[in-house]
Amino acid sequence: MGTAGTSDTPGTVAYTSGTSGTSKTSYTSETAGTSGTPGTEEAARFWERHYSTGARRTWGARVNPLLAETAAALRPGTALDLGCGAGGDTIWLAQQGWRVTAVDISTTAVTQIQARALELGVADRVLTEQHDLAESFPADRYDLVSAQYFHTPFPLARTRVLRTAAHALRPGGLLLIVDHGSTAPWSWNQDPDIHYPTPTEVAADLELDPAHWTVLRADMPRRRATGPAGETATVVDNVLLIQRITAPN
């Protein structure tokens, strides 16, 4: 799934593309494509081009600040980076001692991350997997799942993917969802009427059993973000942090 992203960079799902405010995707309908259909093939081609060209290949190579803030207080364990894009979050987590599975719809993205991990001496802590998350999901359990700006300009059942991510947590594990809460000057979607779901709305849509998951954080902080051409702006992030308390029987 072309979920690439970094707070200020694009990733996959549909309101806008996620790192340091790197967006990974853009808001669209909760419609899943079918493997091999023109829609999913178009998405795969789009993200391949996205991560094969110029600045987009490196924009998103820095860690998203809200991920760094959250993970800094945690003991390193296993992490899953959804829509890893240029790999800034994956590499940073590995450098902090996490064992990271990085997934993206773009084969180019995951190949470049593996090469970067080797170059930086953290390849033993980075596993890359190519997934169209509308169709497949890593088969492991994690202490941390990160979905940074998990948006795309293509149809994707985002809520279903994030619910699957919540179920992929070990007891005590955290799911960190950081979404766009405002439109940056460099955002793909400049529709003035766009609605960015609040963290509370996202949590409600996930329909997680409160006996097994609890919301630790749901807020909308502001920060200065940097776009792909070096421009800056104040943006809003919608932050949702969920912890798995116990595993269902």
PDB file of C-alpha atoms in Angstrom:
ATOM      1  CA  MET A   1       0.000   0.000   0.000  1.00  0.00           C
ATOM      2  CA  GLY A   2       1.601   3.068  -0.994  1.00  0.00           C
ATOM      3  CA  THR A   3       1.733   4.167   2.409  1.00  0.00           C
ATOM      4  CA  ALA A   4       4.669   6.076   2.444  1.00  0.00           C
ATOM      5  CA  GLY A   5       4.905   8.695   4.732  1.00  0.00           C
ATOM      6  CA  THR A   6       6.520  10.848   7.052  1.00  0.00           C
ATOM      7  CA  SER A   7       5.244  13.690   8.857  1.00  0.00           C
ATOM      8  CA  ASP A   8       5.707  16.168   6.137  1.00  0.00           C
ATOM      9  CA  THR A   9       5.708  13.588   3.413  1.00  0.00           C
ATOM     10  CA  PRO A  10       3.179  11.507   1.613  1.00  0.00           C
ATOM     11  CA  GLY A  11       2.032   7.950   2.423  1.00  0.00           C
ATOM     12  CA  THR A  12      -1.105   5.910   1.589  1.00  0.00           C
ATOM     13  CA  VAL A  13      -4.810   6.149   2.360  1.00  0.00           C
ATOM     14  CA  ALA A  14      -6.750   9.071   1.341  1.00  0.00           C
ATOM     15  CA  TYR A  15      -6.887  12.413   2.897  1.00  0.00           C
ATOM     16  CA  THR A  16      -3.371  13.635   2.005  1.00  0.00           C
ATOM     17  CA  SER A  17      -0.023  11.973   1.783  1.00  0.00           C
ATOM     18  CA  GLY A  18       3.161  11.007   6.268  1.00  0.00           C
ATOM     19  CA  THR A  19       7.208  12.363   8.610  1.00  0.00           C
ATOM     20  CA  SER A  20       7.931  15.116  10.867  1.00  0.00           C
ATOM     21  CA  GLY A  21       4.728  16.009   9.637  1.00  0.00           C
ATOM     22  CA  THR A  22       5.541  13.951   6.679  1.00  0.00           C
ATOM     23  CA  SER A  23       2.377  12.864   5.126  1.00  0.00           C
ATOM     24  CA  LYS A  24       2.060   9.422   3.761  1.00  0.00           C
ATOM     25  CA  THR A  25      -1.269   9.490   2.084  1.00  0.00           C
ATOM     26  CA  SER A  26      -4.442  11.421   1.526  1.00  0.00           C
ATOM     27  CA  TYR A  27      -8.075  10.976   2.749  1.00  0.00           C
ATOM     28  CA  THR A  28     -10.407   9.021   0.509  1.00  0.00           C
ATOM     29  CA  SER A  29     -13.300   6.686   0.915  1.00  0.00           C
ATOM     30  CA  GLU A  30     -13.161   3.589   3.089  1.00  0.00           C
ATOM     31  CA  THR A  31     -13.270   1.398   0.017  1.00  0.00           C
ATOM     32  CA  ALA A  32     -10.829  -1.409  -0.397  1.00  0.00           C
ATOM     33  CA  GLY A  33      -9.458  -2.329  -3.756  1.00  0.00           C
ATOM     34  CA  THR A  34      -9.277  -5.901  -4.898  1.00  0.00           C
ATOM     35  CA  SER A  35      -5.887  -7.356  -5.534  1.00  0.00           C
ATOM     36  CA  GLY A  36      -4.979  -7.103  -9.180  1.00  0.00           C
ATOM     37  CA  THR A  37      -7.716  -4.592  -9.988  1.00  0.00           C
ATOM     38  CA  PRO A  38      -6.910  -1.436 -11.969  1.00  0.00           C
ATOM     39  CA  GLY A  39      -7.241   0.639  -8.778  1.00  0.00           C
ATOM     40  CA  THR A  40      -4.644  -1.280  -6.789  1.00  0.00           C
ATOM     41  CA  GLU A  41      -2.331  -1.554  -9.779  1.00  0.00           C
ATOM     42  CA  GLU A  42      -2.590   2.194 -10.302  1.00  0.00           C
ATOM     43  CA  ALA A  43      -1.780   2.796  -6.628  1.00  0.00           C
ATOM     44  CA  ALA A  44       1.279   0.536  -6.833  1.00  0.00           C
ATOM     45  CA  ARG A  45       2.537   2.340  -9.941  1.00  0.00           C
ATOM     46  CA  PHE A  46       1.940   5.730  -8.328  1.00  0.00           C
ATOM     47  CA  TRP A  47       3.962   4.905  -5.210  1.00  0.00           C
ATOM     48  CA  GLU A  48       6.720   3.290  -7.261  1.00  0.00           C
ATOM     49  CA  ARG A  49       7.107   6.532  -9.206  1.00  0.00           C
ATOM     50  CA  HIS A  50       6.833   8.535  -5.991  1.00  0.00           C
ATOM     51  CA  TYR A  51       9.780   6.786  -4.339  1.00  0.00           C
ATOM     52  CA  SER A  52      11.893   6.527  -7.455  1.00  0.00           C
ATOM     53  CA  THR A  53      12.215  10.225  -8.145  1.00  0.00           C
ATOM     54  CA  GLY A  54      14.115  13.159  -6.731  1.00  0.00           C
ATOM     55  CA  ALA A  55      13.236  14.848  -3.472  1.00  0.00           C
ATOM     56  CA  ARG A  56      10.390  12.454  -2.707  1.00  0.00           C
ATOM     57  CA  ARG A  57      13.000   9.746  -2.269  1.00  0.00           C
ATOM     58  CA  THR A  58      14.613  11.635   0.609  1.00  0.00           C
ATOM     59  CA  TRP A  59      11.753  13.754   1.966  1.00  0.00           C
ATOM     60  CA  GLY A  60      10.554  11.628   4.844  1.00  0.00           C
ATOM     61  CA  ALA A  61      14.056  10.373   5.644  1.00  0.00           C
ATOM     62  CA  ARG A  62      13.813  12.037   9.063  1.00  0.00           C
ATOM     63  CA  VAL A  63      11.798  10.718  11.977  1.00  0.00           C
ATOM     64  CA  ASN A  64       8.336  12.053  12.639  1.00  0.00           C
ATOM     65  CA  PRO A  65       8.521  14.104  15.842  1.00  0.00           C
ATOM     66  CA  LEU A  66       5.439  12.626  17.512  1.00  0.00           C
ATOM     67  CA  LEU A  67       6.778   9.115  16.977  1.00  0.00           C
ATOM     68  CA  ALA A  68      10.137  10.141  18.463  1.00  0.00           C
ATOM     69  CA  GLU A  69       8.367  11.778  21.417  1.00  0.00           C
ATOM     70  CA  THR A  70       6.284   8.666  22.086  1.00  0.00           C
ATOM     71  CA  ALA A  71       8.973   6.029  21.535  1.00  0.00           C
ATOM     72  CA  ALA A  72      11.613   7.884  23.571  1.00  0.00           C
ATOM     73  CA  ALA A  73       9.746   6.971  26.752  1.00  0.00           C
ATOM     74  CA  LEU A  74       9.505   3.273  25.834  1.00  0.00           C
ATOM     75  CA  ARG A  75      11.797   0.313  26.270  1.00  0.00           C
ATOM     76  CA  PRO A  76      12.802  -0.843  22.747  1.00  0.00           C
ATOM     77  CA  GLY A  77      11.029  -3.957  21.534  1.00  0.00           C
ATOM     78  CA  THR A  78       9.370  -4.918  18.267  1.00  0.00           C
ATOM     79  CA  ALA A  79       7.824  -2.236  16.062  1.00  0.00           C
ATOM     80  CA  LEU A  80       5.795  -2.144  12.865  1.00  0.00           C
ATOM     81  CA  ASP A  81       6.036   0.893  10.568  1.00  0.00           C
ATOM     82  CA  LEU A  82       2.926   1.037   8.371  1.00  0.00           C
ATOM     83  CA  GLY A  83       3.526   2.793   5.073  1.00  0.00           C
ATOM     84  CA  CYS A  84       7.205   3.225   5.822  1.00  0.00           C
ATOM     85  CA  GLY A  85       7.883   5.369   2.747  1.00  0.00           C
ATOM     86  CA  ALA A  86      11.381   6.842   2.733  1.00  0.00           C
ATOM     87  CA  GLY A  87      12.134   5.100   6.020  1.00  0.00           C
ATOM     88  CA  GLY A  88      12.937   7.927   8.419  1.00  0.00           C
ATOM     89  CA  ASP A  89      10.859   6.373  11.198  1.00  0.00           C
ATOM     90  CA  THR A  90      12.138   2.848  10.571  1.00  0.00           C
ATOM     91  CA  ILE A  91      15.800   3.858  10.642  1.00  0.00           C
ATOM     92  CA  TRP A  92      15.377   6.038  13.734  1.00  0.00           C
ATOM     93  CA  LEU A  93      13.614   3.268  15.642  1.00  0.00           C
ATOM     94  CA  ALA A  94      16.318   0.763  14.677  1.00  0.00           C
ATOM     95  CA  GLN A  95      18.996   3.179  15.853  1.00  0.00           C
ATOM     96  CA  GLN A  96      17.233   3.351  19.225  1.00  0.00           C
ATOM     97  CA  GLY A  97      17.406  -0.438  19.537  1.00  0.00           C
ATOM     98  CA  TRP A  98      13.980  -1.439  18.191  1.00  0.00           C
ATOM     99  CA  ARG A  99      13.529  -4.446  15.886  1.00  0.00           C
ATOM    100  CA  VAL A 100      11.452  -2.943  13.110  1.00  0.00           C
ATOM    101  CA  THR A 101       9.277  -4.405  10.382  1.00  0.00           C
ATOM    102  CA  ALA A 102       8.850  -1.774   7.650  1.00  0.00           C
ATOM    103  CA  VAL A 103       6.031  -2.258   5.154  1.00  0.00           C
ATOM    104  CA  ASP A 104       4.974  -0.340   2.065  1.00  0.00           C
ATOM    105  CA  ILE A 105       3.185  -0.997  -1.202  1.00  0.00           C
ATOM    106  CA  SER A 106       6.263   0.287  -3.035  1.00  0.00           C
ATOM    107  CA  THR A 107       8.977  -2.273  -3.681  1.00  0.00           C
ATOM    108  CA  THR A 108      11.344   0.614  -4.377  1.00  0.00           C
ATOM    109  CA  ALA A 109      10.647   2.111  -0.936  1.00  0.00           C
ATOM    110  CA  VAL A 110      11.352  -1.074   1.017  1.00  0.00           C
ATOM    111  CA  THR A 111      14.428  -1.890  -1.082  1.00  0.00           C
ATOM    112  CA  GLN A 112      15.871   1.563  -0.429  1.00  0.00           C
ATOM    113  CA  ILE A 113      15.203   1.270   3.305  1.00  0.00           C
ATOM    114  CA  GLN A 114      17.015  -2.059   3.494  1.00  0.00           C
ATOM    115  CA  ALA A 115      19.991  -0.555   1.681  1.00  0.00           C
ATOM    116  CA  ARG A 116      19.966   2.454   4.008  1.00  0.00           C
ATOM    117  CA  ALA A 117      19.785   0.207   7.075  1.00  0.00           C
ATOM    118  CA  LEU A 118      22.789  -1.747   5.823  1.00  0.00           C
ATOM    119  CA  GLU A 119      24.704   1.471   5.197  1.00  0.00           C
ATOM    120  CA  LEU A 120      23.989   2.706   8.730  1.00  0.00           C
ATOM    121  CA  GLY A 121      24.763  -0.583  10.437  1.00  0.00           C
ATOM    122  CA  VAL A 122      21.244  -1.436  11.609  1.00  0.00           C
ATOM    123  CA  ALA A 123      20.263  -3.994   8.976  1.00  0.00           C
ATOM    124  CA  ASP A 124      20.089  -6.717  11.634  1.00  0.00           C
ATOM    125  CA  ARG A 125      17.236  -4.799  13.271  1.00  0.00           C
ATOM    126  CA  VAL A 126      15.237  -3.984  10.120  1.00  0.00           C
ATOM    127  CA  LEU A 127      12.951  -6.357   8.243  1.00  0.00           C
ATOM    128  CA  THR A 128      11.276  -4.960   5.130  1.00  0.00           C
ATOM    129  CA  GLU A 129       8.130  -6.403   3.566  1.00  0.00           C
ATOM    130  CA  GLN A 130       6.159  -5.260   0.522  1.00  0.00           C
ATOM    131  CA  HIS A 131       2.433  -5.274   1.286  1.00  0.00           C
ATOM    132  CA  ASP A 132      -0.691  -3.854  -0.230  1.00  0.00           C
ATOM    133  CA  LEU A 133      -2.301  -3.440   3.187  1.00  0.00           C
ATOM    134  CA  ALA A 134      -5.734  -3.679   1.601  1.00  0.00           C
ATOM    135  CA  GLU A 135      -4.865  -7.288   0.850  1.00  0.00           C
ATOM    136  CA  SER A 136      -2.231  -8.515   3.318  1.00  0.00           C
ATOM    137  CA  PHE A 137      -0.719  -7.668   6.693  1.00  0.00           C
ATOM    138  CA  PRO A 138       2.445  -8.804   8.501  1.00  0.00           C
ATOM    139  CA  ALA A 139       1.823 -11.943  10.565  1.00  0.00           C
ATOM    140  CA  ASP A 140       3.547 -11.041  13.820  1.00  0.00           C
ATOM    141  CA  ARG A 141       2.828  -9.300  17.146  1.00  0.00           C
ATOM    142  CA  TYR A 142       4.355  -5.957  18.086  1.00  0.00           C
ATOM    143  CA  ASP A 143       5.093  -3.725  21.046  1.00  0.00           C
ATOM    144  CA  LEU A 144       4.577  -0.621  18.908  1.00  0.00           C
ATOM    145  CA  VAL A 145       2.696  -0.042  15.669  1.00  0.00           C
ATOM    146  CA  SER A 146       3.209   3.335  14.015  1.00  0.00           C
ATOM    147  CA  ALA A 147       0.781   4.765  11.458  1.00  0.00           C
ATOM    148  CA  GLN A 148       2.163   8.192  10.605  1.00  0.00           C
ATOM    149  CA  TYR A 149       0.053  10.187   8.145  1.00  0.00           C
ATOM    150  CA  PHE A 150      -1.399   6.952   6.824  1.00  0.00           C
ATOM    151  CA  HIS A 151      -3.330   8.519   3.968  1.00  0.00           C
ATOM    152  CA  THR A 152      -3.495   8.016   0.214  1.00  0.00           C
ATOM    153  CA  PRO A 153      -5.110   9.475  -2.891  1.00  0.00           C
ATOM    154  CA  PHE A 154      -6.470   5.985  -3.672  1.00  0.00           C
ATOM    155  CA  PRO A 155      -9.385   4.087  -2.124  1.00  0.00           C
ATOM    156  CA  LEU A 156      -8.379   2.114   0.962  1.00  0.00           C
ATOM    157  CA  ALA A 157     -10.271   0.558   3.873  1.00  0.00           C
ATOM    158  CA  ARG A 158      -8.128   2.535   6.308  1.00  0.00           C
ATOM    159  CA  THR A 159     -10.240   1.798   9.371  1.00  0.00           C
ATOM    160  CA  ARG A 160     -10.013  -1.934   8.702  1.00  0.00           C
ATOM    161  CA  VAL A 161      -6.219  -1.730   8.340  1.00  0.00           C
ATOM    162  CA  LEU A 162      -5.872   0.235  11.584  1.00  0.00           C
ATOM    163  CA  ARG A 163      -8.175  -2.174  13.405  1.00  0.00           C
ATOM    164  CA  THR A 164      -5.975  -5.042  12.196  1.00  0.00           C
ATOM    165  CA  ALA A 165      -2.964  -3.093  13.490  1.00  0.00           C
ATOM    166  CA  ALA A 166      -4.580  -2.818  16.928  1.00  0.00           C
ATOM    167  CA  HIS A 167      -5.109  -6.573  16.967  1.00  0.00           C
ATOM    168  CA  ALA A 168      -1.443  -7.069  16.024  1.00  0.00           C
ATOM    169  CA  LEU A 169      -0.314  -5.546  19.332  1.00  0.00           C
ATOM    170  CA  ARG A 170       1.030  -7.607  22.174  1.00  0.00           C
ATOM    171  CA  PRO A 171      -0.653  -6.930  25.538  1.00  0.00           C
ATOM    172  CA  GLY A 172       0.780  -3.629  26.727  1.00  0.00           C
ATOM    173  CA  GLY A 173       1.659  -2.618  23.156  1.00  0.00           C
ATOM    174  CA  LEU A 174       0.882   0.768  21.649  1.00  0.00           C
ATOM    175  CA  LEU A 175      -0.721   1.859  18.388  1.00  0.00           C
ATOM    176  CA  LEU A 176       0.261   5.427  17.485  1.00  0.00           C
ATOM    177  CA  ILE A 177      -1.858   7.057  14.785  1.00  0.00           C
ATOM    178  CA  VAL A 178      -0.835  10.541  13.675  1.00  0.00           C
ATOM    179  CA  ASP A 179      -3.045  12.144  11.030  1.00  0.00           C
ATOM    180  CA  HIS A 180      -3.239  15.510   9.378  1.00  0.00           C
ATOM    181  CA  GLY A 181      -5.488  17.928  11.192  1.00  0.00           C
ATOM    182  CA  SER A 182      -5.001  20.845   8.800  1.00  0.00           C
ATOM    183  CA  THR A 183      -4.031  21.533   5.204  1.00  0.00           C
ATOM    184  CA  ALA A 184      -0.401  22.549   4.657  1.00  0.00           C
ATOM    185  CA  PRO A 185       0.527  24.752   1.678  1.00  0.00           C
ATOM    186  CA  TRP A 186       2.206  21.727   0.042  1.00  0.00           C
ATOM    187  CA  SER A 187      -0.661  19.274   0.682  1.00  0.00           C
ATOM    188  CA  TRP A 188      -1.992  17.440  -2.344  1.00  0.00           C
ATOM    189  CA  ASN A 189      -5.600  18.126  -1.394  1.00  0.00           C
ATOM    190  CA  GLN A 190      -6.318  21.845  -1.094  1.00  0.00           C
ATOM    191  CA  ASP A 191     -10.098  21.440  -0.810  1.00  0.00           C
ATOM    192  CA  PRO A 192     -11.172  24.128   1.710  1.00  0.00           C
ATOM    193  CA  ASP A 193     -14.125  21.950   2.773  1.00  0.00           C
ATOM    194  CA  ILE A 194     -12.128  18.836   3.601  1.00  0.00           C
ATOM    195  CA  HIS A 195     -12.926  17.285   6.970  1.00  0.00           C
ATOM    196  CA  TYR A 196     -10.026  15.834   8.927  1.00  0.00           C
ATOM    197  CA  PRO A 197     -11.436  13.253  11.353  1.00  0.00           C
ATOM    198  CA  THR A 198     -10.571  14.085  14.932  1.00  0.00           C
ATOM    199  CA  PRO A 199      -8.711  11.548  17.100  1.00  0.00           C
ATOM    200  CA  THR A 200     -11.975  10.873  18.929  1.00  0.00           C
ATOM    201  CA  GLU A 201     -13.750  10.152  15.651  1.00  0.00           C
ATOM    202  CA  VAL A 202     -10.955   7.830  14.501  1.00  0.00           C
ATOM    203  CA  ALA A 203     -11.072   5.955  17.820  1.00  0.00           C
ATOM    204  CA  ALA A 204     -14.848   5.572  17.572  1.00  0.00           C
ATOM    205  CA  ASP A 205     -14.591   4.211  14.023  1.00  0.00           C
ATOM    206  CA  LEU A 206     -12.140   1.521  15.160  1.00  0.00           C
ATOM    207  CA  GLU A 207     -14.805   0.077  17.470  1.00  0.00           C
ATOM    208  CA  LEU A 208     -12.238  -1.555  19.752  1.00  0.00           C
ATOM    209  CA  ASP A 209     -13.511  -3.323  22.856  1.00  0.00           C
ATOM    210  CA  PRO A 210     -12.629  -1.105  25.855  1.00  0.00           C
ATOM    211  CA  ALA A 211     -12.077  -4.275  27.880  1.00  0.00           C
ATOM    212  CA  HIS A 212      -8.993  -4.948  25.741  1.00  0.00           C
ATOM    213  CA  TRP A 213      -7.855  -1.555  24.402  1.00  0.00           C
ATOM    214  CA  THR A 214      -7.701   1.870  25.996  1.00  0.00           C
ATOM    215  CA  VAL A 215      -7.044   5.351  24.602  1.00  0.00           C
ATOM    216  CA  LEU A 216      -4.014   6.955  26.260  1.00  0.00           C
ATOM    217  CA  ARG A 217      -3.931  10.119  24.176  1.00  0.00           C
ATOM    218  CA  ALA A 218      -6.309  11.891  21.811  1.00  0.00           C
ATOM    219  CA  ASP A 219      -5.350  15.480  21.059  1.00  0.00           C
ATOM    220  CA  MET A 220      -4.562  17.942  18.266  1.00  0.00           C
ATOM    221  CA  PRO A 221      -1.217  19.707  18.853  1.00  0.00           C
ATOM    222  CA  ARG A 222       0.217  22.383  16.557  1.00  0.00           C
ATOM    223  CA  ARG A 223       3.796  22.471  15.281  1.00  0.00           C
ATOM    224  CA  ARG A 224       6.009  24.017  12.613  1.00  0.00           C
ATOM    225  CA  ALA A 225       6.458  21.664   9.685  1.00  0.00           C
ATOM    226  CA  THR A 226       8.757  21.703   6.670  1.00  0.00           C
ATOM    227  CA  GLY A 227       7.574  20.818   3.167  1.00  0.00           C
ATOM    228  CA  PRO A 228       9.438  19.072   0.344  1.00  0.00           C
ATOM    229  CA  ALA A 229      10.821  22.322  -1.057  1.00  0.00           C
ATOM    230  CA  GLY A 230      11.953  23.614   2.339  1.00  0.00           C
ATOM    231  CA  GLU A 231       8.917  25.814   2.949  1.00  0.00           C
ATOM    232  CA  THR A 232       7.534  25.983   6.492  1.00  0.00           C
ATOM    233  CA  ALA A 233       4.063  26.363   7.982  1.00  0.00           C
ATOM    234  CA  THR A 234       2.176  25.783  11.218  1.00  0.00           C
ATOM    235  CA  VAL A 235       0.141  22.595  10.967  1.00  0.00           C
ATOM    236  CA  VAL A 236      -2.172  20.598  13.216  1.00  0.00           C
ATOM    237  CA  ASP A 237      -1.589  16.906  13.935  1.00  0.00           C
ATOM    238  CA  ASN A 238      -4.415  14.649  15.069  1.00  0.00           C
ATOM    239  CA  VAL A 239      -2.819  12.243  17.540  1.00  0.00           C
ATOM    240  CA  LEU A 240      -4.345   9.010  18.798  1.00  0.00           C
ATOM    241  CA  LEU A 241      -2.422   6.625  21.079  1.00  0.00           C
ATOM    242  CA  ILE A 242      -4.084   3.314  21.922  1.00  0.00           C
ATOM    243  CA  GLN A 243      -2.792   0.616  24.258  1.00  0.00           C
ATOM    244  CA  ARG A 244      -3.769  -3.022  24.174  1.00  0.00           C
ATOM    245  CA  ILE A 245      -4.514  -4.056  27.741  1.00  0.00           C
ATOM    246  CA  THR A 246      -5.229  -7.762  27.317  1.00  0.00           C
ATOM    247  CA  ALA A 247      -5.678 -10.239  24.524  1.00  0.00           C
ATOM    248  CA  PRO A 248      -9.275 -11.346  23.886  1.00  0.00           C
ATOM    249  CA  ASN A 249      -9.983 -14.940  24.929  1.00  0.00           C
TER     250      ASN A 249
END
